[in-house]
Short mmCIF file of C-alpha atoms (C1' of nucleotides) in Angstrom, two decimals:
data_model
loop_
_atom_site.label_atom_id
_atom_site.label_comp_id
_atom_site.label_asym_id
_atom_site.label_seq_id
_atom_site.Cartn_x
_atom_site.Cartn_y
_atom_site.Cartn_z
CA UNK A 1 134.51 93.99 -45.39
CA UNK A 2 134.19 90.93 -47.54
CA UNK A 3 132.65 89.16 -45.46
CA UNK A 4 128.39 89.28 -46.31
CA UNK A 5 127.25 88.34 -42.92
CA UNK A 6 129.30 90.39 -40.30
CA UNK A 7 127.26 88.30 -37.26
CA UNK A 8 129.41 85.54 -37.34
CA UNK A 9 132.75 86.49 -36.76
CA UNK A 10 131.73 88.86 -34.09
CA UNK A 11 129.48 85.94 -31.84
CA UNK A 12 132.69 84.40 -31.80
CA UNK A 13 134.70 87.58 -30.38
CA UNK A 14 131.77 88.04 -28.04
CA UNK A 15 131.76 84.67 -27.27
CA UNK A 16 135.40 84.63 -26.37
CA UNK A 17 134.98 88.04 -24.61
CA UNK A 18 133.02 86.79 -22.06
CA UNK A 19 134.11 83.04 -21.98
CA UNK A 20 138.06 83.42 -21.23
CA UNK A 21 138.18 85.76 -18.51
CA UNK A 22 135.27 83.42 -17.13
CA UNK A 23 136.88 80.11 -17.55
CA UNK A 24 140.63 81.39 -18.36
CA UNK A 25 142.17 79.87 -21.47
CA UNK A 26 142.72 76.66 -20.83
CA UNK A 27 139.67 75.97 -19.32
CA UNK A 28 137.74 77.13 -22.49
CA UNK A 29 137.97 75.28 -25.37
CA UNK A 30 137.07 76.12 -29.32
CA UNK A 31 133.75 73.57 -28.64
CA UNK A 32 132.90 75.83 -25.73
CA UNK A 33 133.41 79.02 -27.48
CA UNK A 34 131.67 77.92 -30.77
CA UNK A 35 128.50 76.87 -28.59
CA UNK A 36 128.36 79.99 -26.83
CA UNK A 37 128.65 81.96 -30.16
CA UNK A 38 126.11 79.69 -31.82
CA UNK A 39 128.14 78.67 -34.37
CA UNK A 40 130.25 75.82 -35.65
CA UNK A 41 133.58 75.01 -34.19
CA UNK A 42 135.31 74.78 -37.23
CA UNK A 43 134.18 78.19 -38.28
CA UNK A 44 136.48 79.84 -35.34
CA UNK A 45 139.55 78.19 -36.46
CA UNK A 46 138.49 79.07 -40.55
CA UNK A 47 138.07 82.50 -39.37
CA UNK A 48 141.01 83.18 -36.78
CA UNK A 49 143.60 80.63 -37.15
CA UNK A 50 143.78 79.65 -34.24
CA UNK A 51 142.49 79.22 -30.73
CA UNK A 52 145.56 81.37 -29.72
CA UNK A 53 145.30 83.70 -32.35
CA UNK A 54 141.59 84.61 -31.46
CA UNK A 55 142.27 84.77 -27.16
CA UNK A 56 145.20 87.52 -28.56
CA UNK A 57 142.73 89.21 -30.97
CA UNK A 58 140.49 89.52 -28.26
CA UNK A 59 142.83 90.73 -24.48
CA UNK A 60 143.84 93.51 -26.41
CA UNK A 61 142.99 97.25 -25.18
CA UNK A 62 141.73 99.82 -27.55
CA UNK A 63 143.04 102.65 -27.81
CA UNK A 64 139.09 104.03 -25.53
CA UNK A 65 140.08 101.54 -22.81
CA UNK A 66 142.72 104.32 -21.98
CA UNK A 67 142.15 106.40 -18.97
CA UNK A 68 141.70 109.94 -18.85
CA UNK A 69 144.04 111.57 -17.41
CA UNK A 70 143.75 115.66 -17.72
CA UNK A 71 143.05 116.25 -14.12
CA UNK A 72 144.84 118.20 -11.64
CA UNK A 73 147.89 116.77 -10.73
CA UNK A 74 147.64 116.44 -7.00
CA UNK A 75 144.59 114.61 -7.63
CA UNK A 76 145.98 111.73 -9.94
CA UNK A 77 146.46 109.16 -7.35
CA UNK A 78 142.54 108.89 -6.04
CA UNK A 79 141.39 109.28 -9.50
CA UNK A 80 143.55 106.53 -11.38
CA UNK A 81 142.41 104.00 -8.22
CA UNK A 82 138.94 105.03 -8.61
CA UNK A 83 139.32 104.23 -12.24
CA UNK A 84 140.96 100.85 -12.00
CA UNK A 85 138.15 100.20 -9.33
CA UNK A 86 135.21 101.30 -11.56
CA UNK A 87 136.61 100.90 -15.15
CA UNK A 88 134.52 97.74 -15.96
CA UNK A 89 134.63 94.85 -16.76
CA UNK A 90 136.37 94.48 -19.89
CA UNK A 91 139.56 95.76 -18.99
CA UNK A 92 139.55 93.55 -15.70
CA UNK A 93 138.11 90.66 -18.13
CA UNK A 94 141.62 91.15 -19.92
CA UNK A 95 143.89 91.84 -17.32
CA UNK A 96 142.22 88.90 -15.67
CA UNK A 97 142.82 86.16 -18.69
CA UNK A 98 146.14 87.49 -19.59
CA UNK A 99 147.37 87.37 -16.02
CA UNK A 100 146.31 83.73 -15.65
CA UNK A 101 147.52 82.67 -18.94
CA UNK A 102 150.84 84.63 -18.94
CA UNK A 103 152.63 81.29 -18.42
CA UNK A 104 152.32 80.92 -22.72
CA UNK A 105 155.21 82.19 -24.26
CA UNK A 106 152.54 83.65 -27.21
CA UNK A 107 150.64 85.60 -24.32
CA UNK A 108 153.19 87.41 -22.04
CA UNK A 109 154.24 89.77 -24.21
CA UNK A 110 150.46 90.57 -24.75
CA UNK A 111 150.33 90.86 -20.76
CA UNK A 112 153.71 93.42 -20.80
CA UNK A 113 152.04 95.41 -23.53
CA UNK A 114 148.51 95.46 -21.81
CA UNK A 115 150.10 96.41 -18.74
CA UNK A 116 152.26 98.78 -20.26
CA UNK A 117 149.59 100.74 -22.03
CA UNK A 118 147.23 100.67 -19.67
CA UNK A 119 149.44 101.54 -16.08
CA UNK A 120 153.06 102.29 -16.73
CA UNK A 121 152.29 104.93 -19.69
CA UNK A 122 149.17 106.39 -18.86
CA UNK A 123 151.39 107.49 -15.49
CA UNK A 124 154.88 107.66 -17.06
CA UNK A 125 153.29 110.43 -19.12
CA UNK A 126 152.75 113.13 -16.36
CA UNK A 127 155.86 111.99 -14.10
CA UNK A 128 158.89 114.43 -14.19
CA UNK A 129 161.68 113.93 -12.72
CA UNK A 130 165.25 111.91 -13.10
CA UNK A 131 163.78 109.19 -11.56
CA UNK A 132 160.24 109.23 -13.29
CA UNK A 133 160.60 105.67 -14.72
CA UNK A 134 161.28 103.74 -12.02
CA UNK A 135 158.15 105.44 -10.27
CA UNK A 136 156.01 105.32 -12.74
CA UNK A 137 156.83 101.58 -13.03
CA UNK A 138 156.49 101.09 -9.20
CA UNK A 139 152.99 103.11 -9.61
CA UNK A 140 151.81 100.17 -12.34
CA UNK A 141 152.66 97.61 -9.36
CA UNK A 142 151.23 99.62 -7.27
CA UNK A 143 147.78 99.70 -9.51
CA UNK A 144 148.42 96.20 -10.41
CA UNK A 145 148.68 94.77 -6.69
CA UNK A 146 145.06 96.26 -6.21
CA UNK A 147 143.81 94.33 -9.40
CA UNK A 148 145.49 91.50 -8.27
CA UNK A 149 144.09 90.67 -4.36
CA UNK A 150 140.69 92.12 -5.38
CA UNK A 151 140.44 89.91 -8.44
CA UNK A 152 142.77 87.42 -8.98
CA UNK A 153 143.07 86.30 -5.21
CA UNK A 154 138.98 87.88 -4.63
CA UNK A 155 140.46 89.17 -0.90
CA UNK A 156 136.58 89.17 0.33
CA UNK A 157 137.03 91.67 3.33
CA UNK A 158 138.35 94.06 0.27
CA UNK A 159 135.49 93.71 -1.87
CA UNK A 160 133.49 94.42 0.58
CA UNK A 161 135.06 97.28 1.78
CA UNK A 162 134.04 100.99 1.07
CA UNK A 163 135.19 101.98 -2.03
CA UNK A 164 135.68 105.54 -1.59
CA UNK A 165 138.21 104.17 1.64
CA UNK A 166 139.88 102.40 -0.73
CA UNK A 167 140.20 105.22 -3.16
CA UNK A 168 141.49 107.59 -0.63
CA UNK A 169 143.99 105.41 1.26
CA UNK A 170 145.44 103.35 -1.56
CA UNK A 171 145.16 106.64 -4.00
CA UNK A 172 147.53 108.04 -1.59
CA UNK A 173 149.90 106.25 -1.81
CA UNK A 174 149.92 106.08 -5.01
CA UNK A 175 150.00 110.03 -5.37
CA UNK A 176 153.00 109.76 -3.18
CA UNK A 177 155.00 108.23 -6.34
CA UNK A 178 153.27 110.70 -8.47
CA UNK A 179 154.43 114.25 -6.25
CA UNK A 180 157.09 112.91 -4.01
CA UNK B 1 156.38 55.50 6.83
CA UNK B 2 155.41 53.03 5.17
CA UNK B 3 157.19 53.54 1.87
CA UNK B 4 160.31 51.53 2.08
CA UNK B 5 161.94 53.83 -0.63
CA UNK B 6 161.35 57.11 0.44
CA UNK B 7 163.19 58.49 -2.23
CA UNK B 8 160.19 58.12 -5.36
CA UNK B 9 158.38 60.40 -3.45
CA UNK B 10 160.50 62.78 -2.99
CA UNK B 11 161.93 63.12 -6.56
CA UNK B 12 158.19 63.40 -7.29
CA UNK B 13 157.72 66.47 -5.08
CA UNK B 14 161.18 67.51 -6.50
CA UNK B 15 160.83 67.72 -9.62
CA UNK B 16 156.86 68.97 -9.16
CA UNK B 17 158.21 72.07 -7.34
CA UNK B 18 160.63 72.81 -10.10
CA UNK B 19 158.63 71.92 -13.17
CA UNK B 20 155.08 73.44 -12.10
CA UNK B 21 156.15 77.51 -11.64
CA UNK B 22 158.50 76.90 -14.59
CA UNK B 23 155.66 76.06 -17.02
CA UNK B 24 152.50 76.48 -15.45
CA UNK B 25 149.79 73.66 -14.22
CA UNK B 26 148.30 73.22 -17.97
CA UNK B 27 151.81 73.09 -19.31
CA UNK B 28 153.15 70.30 -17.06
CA UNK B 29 152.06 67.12 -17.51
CA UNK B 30 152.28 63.98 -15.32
CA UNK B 31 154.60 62.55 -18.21
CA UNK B 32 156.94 65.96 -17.71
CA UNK B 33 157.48 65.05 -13.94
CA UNK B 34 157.87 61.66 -14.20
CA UNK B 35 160.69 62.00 -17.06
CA UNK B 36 162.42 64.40 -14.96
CA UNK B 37 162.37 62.59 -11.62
CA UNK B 38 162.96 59.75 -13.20
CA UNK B 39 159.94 56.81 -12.03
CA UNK B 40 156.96 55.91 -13.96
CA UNK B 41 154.29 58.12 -14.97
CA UNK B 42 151.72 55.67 -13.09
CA UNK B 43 153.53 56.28 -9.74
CA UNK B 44 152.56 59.75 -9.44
CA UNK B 45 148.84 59.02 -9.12
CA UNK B 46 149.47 55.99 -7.37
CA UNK B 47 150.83 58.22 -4.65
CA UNK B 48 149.20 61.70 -4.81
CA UNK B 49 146.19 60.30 -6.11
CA UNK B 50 145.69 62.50 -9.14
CA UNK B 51 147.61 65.59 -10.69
CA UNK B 52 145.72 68.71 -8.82
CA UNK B 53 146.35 66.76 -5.42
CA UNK B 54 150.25 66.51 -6.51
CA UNK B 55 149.89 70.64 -7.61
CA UNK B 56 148.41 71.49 -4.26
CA UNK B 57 150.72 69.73 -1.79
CA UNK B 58 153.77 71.32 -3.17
CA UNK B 59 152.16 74.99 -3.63
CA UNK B 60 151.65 75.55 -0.11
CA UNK B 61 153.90 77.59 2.23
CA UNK B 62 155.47 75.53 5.21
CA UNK B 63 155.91 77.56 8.62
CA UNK B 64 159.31 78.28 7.64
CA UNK B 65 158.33 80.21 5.10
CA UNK B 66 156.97 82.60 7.19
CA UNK B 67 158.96 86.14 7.30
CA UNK B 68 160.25 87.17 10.46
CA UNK B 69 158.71 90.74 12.02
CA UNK B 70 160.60 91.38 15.18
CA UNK B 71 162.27 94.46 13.69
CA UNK B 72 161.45 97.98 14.67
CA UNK B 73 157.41 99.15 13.84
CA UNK B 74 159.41 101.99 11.64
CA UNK B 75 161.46 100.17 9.72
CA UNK B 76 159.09 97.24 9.09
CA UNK B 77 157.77 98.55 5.60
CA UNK B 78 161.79 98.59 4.25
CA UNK B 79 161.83 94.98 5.99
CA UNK B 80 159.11 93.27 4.00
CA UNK B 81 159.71 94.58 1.02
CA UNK B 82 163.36 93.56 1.08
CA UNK B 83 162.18 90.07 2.46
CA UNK B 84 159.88 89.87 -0.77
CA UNK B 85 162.49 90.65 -3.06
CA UNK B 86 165.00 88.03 -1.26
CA UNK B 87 162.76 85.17 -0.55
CA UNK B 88 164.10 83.10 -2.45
CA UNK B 89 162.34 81.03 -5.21
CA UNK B 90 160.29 79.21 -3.67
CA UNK B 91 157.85 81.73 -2.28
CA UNK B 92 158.51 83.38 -5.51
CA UNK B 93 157.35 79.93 -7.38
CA UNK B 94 154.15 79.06 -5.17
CA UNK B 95 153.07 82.52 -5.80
CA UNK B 96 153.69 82.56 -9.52
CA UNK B 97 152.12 78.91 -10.30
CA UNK B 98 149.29 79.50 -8.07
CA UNK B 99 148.49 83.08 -9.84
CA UNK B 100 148.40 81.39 -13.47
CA UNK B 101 146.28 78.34 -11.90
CA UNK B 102 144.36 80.38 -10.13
CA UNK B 103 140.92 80.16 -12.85
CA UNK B 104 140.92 76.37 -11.41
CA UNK B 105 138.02 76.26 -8.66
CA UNK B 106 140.68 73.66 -6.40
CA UNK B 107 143.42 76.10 -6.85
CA UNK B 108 141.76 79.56 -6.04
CA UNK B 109 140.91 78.71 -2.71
CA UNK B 110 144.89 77.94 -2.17
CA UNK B 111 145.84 81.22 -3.57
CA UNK B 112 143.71 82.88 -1.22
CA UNK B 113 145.13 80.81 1.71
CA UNK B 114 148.87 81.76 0.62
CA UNK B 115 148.24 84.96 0.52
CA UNK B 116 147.05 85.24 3.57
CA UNK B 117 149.51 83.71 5.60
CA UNK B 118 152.74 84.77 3.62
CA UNK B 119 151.23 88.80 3.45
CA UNK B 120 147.99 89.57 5.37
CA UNK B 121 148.70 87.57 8.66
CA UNK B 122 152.37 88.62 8.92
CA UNK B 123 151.25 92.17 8.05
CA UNK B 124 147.93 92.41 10.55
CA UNK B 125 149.90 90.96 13.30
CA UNK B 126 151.75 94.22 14.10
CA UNK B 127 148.82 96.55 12.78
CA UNK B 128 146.97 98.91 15.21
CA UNK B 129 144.32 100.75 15.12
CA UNK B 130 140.45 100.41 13.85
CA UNK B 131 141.02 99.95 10.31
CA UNK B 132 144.27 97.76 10.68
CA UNK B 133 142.34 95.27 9.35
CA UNK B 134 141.83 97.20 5.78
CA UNK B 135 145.61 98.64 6.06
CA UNK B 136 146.88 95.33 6.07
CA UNK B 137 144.66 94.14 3.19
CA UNK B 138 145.91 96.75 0.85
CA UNK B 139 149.38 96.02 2.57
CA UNK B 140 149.45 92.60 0.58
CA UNK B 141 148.33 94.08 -2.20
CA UNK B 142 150.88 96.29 -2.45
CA UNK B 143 153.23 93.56 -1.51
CA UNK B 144 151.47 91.25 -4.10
CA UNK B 145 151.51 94.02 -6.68
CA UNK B 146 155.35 93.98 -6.62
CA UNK B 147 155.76 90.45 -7.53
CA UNK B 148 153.32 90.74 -9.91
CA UNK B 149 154.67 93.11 -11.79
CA UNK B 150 158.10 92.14 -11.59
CA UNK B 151 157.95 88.11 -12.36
CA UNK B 152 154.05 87.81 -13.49
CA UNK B 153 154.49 90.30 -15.92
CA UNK B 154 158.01 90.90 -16.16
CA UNK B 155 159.01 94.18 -16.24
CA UNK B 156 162.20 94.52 -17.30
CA UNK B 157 162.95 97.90 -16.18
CA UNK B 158 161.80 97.07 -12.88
CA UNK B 159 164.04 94.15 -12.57
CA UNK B 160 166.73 95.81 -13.75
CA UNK B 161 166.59 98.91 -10.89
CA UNK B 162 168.53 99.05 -8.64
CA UNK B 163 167.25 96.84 -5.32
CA UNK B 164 167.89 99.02 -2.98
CA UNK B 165 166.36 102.34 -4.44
CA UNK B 166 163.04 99.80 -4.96
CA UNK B 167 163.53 98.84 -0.81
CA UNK B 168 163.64 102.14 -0.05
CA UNK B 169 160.94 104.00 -2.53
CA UNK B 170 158.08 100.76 -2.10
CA UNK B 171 158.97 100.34 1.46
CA UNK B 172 158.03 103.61 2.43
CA UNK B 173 154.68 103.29 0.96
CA UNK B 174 154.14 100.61 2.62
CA UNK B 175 155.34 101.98 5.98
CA UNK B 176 152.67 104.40 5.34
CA UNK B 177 150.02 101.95 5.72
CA UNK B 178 151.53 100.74 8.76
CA UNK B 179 152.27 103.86 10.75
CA UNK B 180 150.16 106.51 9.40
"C1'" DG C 1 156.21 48.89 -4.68
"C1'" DT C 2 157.02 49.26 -9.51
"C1'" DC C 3 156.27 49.11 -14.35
"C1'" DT C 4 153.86 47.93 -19.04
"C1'" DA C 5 150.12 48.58 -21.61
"C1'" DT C 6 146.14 50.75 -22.46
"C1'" DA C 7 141.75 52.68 -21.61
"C1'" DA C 8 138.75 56.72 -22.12
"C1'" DT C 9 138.32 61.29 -22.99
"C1'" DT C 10 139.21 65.60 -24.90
"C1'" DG C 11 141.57 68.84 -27.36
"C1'" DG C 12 142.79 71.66 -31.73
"C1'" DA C 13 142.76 71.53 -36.43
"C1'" DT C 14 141.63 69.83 -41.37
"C1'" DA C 15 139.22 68.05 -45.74
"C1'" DG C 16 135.74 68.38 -48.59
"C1'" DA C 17 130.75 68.59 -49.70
"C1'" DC C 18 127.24 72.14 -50.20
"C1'" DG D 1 130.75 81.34 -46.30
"C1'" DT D 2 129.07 77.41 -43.82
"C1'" DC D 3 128.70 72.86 -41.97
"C1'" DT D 4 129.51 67.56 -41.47
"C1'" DA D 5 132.58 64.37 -40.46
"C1'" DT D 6 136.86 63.15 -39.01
"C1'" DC D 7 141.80 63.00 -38.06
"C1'" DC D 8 145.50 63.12 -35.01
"C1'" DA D 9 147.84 64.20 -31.01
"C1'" DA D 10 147.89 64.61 -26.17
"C1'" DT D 11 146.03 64.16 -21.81
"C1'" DT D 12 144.84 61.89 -17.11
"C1'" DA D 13 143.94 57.80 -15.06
"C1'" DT D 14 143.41 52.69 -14.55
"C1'" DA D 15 144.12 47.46 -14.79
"C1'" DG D 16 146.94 43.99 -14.09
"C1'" DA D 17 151.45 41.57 -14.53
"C1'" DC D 18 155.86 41.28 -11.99
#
DNA sequence: GTCTATAATTGGATAGAC
DNA sequence: GTCTATCCAATTATAGAC
């Protein structure tokens, strides 16, 4: 709002966007980002703090990351896999960075909340029964485990696989939590 | 065999294996493990030849590591499960430190090669079928998915549950992938 | 084999001119 | 708001005495 030339600050966020999932957050430093975001380095500091400040500004989900999640019931487990699978790149980007960083004590609460909002909620909300937590959290692993050997492990053979396999073994299972 | 003091090297590789999953690659320095194994700083290079060489010769998974699968084909998705949640630190700390240094191009590789011989191989080994070799790829991700949501991200909840009820909900999703 | 001292680099963050 | 110059701390790794 105050600010007269709004470019800056975001070619740093975009800058950072792409640069720590890439090149995780140690890896990338404030030099790296503020080359990237053609800028100086000191401006990213002036401007967020920190370098910790601006990776937690940025692995944050919006509240349009969130899935959809109106369909039929019986139907949930294919369609939440297929939209982990296709939901881009930014929320893997995040997931991504957060999981590999999660060993700062600033950062793993940001990785509980991501995963929170984006798995264990967004499932919690249409379980019912006495033991809907504890599904709905085992769900989240569930989701998370595919995240995890596709992307943080890259399990080749999987990403090669056919998708729509994928989607309708692994979405079973996961509909098995959902309508035991 | 050589070494006349075989005991540096060890306290090395002790205090390595402790100090690396407690605070990540980045956060342990070659200062951290010499101060807590008690030699100089210098000696750790001197024998591991540099810091990533010391990382990666601890984070691996000897042969003993390697769960047992003689049990019953129907009772093997209760098995594993259990085995992950019991197996110790260890497996539990090679996993975690190789997950958060997994953005490192020596480490990834690693990852890859630990998770395939502590889930895929065990898993594939007693899979039938023509896609058994899918099955057991989203086997270890469900496997992985557990341990990553319960010590990467640290869901409280989840490690609060009770063990069994996990065994027996998780298991049976997993025995679906290995007896359809 | 071990240790002291230090090199050589890189990092985040700051001060102050413009 | 922006940039130049720099500080200061921390790192891995090495050289050489003992």
């Amino acid at each position: 709002m105050t600010s007269s030339r709004p470019s800056t600050r975001e070619a740093i966020r975009a800058a950072a966007a792409e640069l720590f999932p890439a090149g995780g957050y140690a890896g990338t430093s404030v030099r790296d980002i503020a080359a990237a975001a053609g800028v100086d380095a000191a401006l990213i500091i002036r401007h967020f703090g920190s370098k910790e400040a601006l990776f937690l500004e940025i692995m944050q989900l919006d509240e349009e990351a969130q899935p959809l999640l109106d369909g039929p019931i019986d139907q949930l487990g294919e369609h939440f896999i297929e939209y982990v699978l296709n939901a881009g790149d930014e929320v893997r980007g995040i997931f991504l960075a957060l999981v590999r960083a999660s060993d700062s004590d600033g950062v793993a609460p940001r990785l509980r909340e991501v995963h929170d909002t984006a798995f264990v909620a967004p499932l919690r909300s249409r379980l019912t029964g006495p033991d809907a937590e504890v599904r709905a959290r085992l769900a989240a692993s569930l989701v998370g485990g595919l995240l995890y050997s596709m992307w943080v492990v890259g399990d080749e053979e999987l990403l090669a696989a056919d998708r729509t396999d994928i989607v309708r073994r692994y979405g079973a299972l996961l509909q098995a939590l959902v309508t035991p």
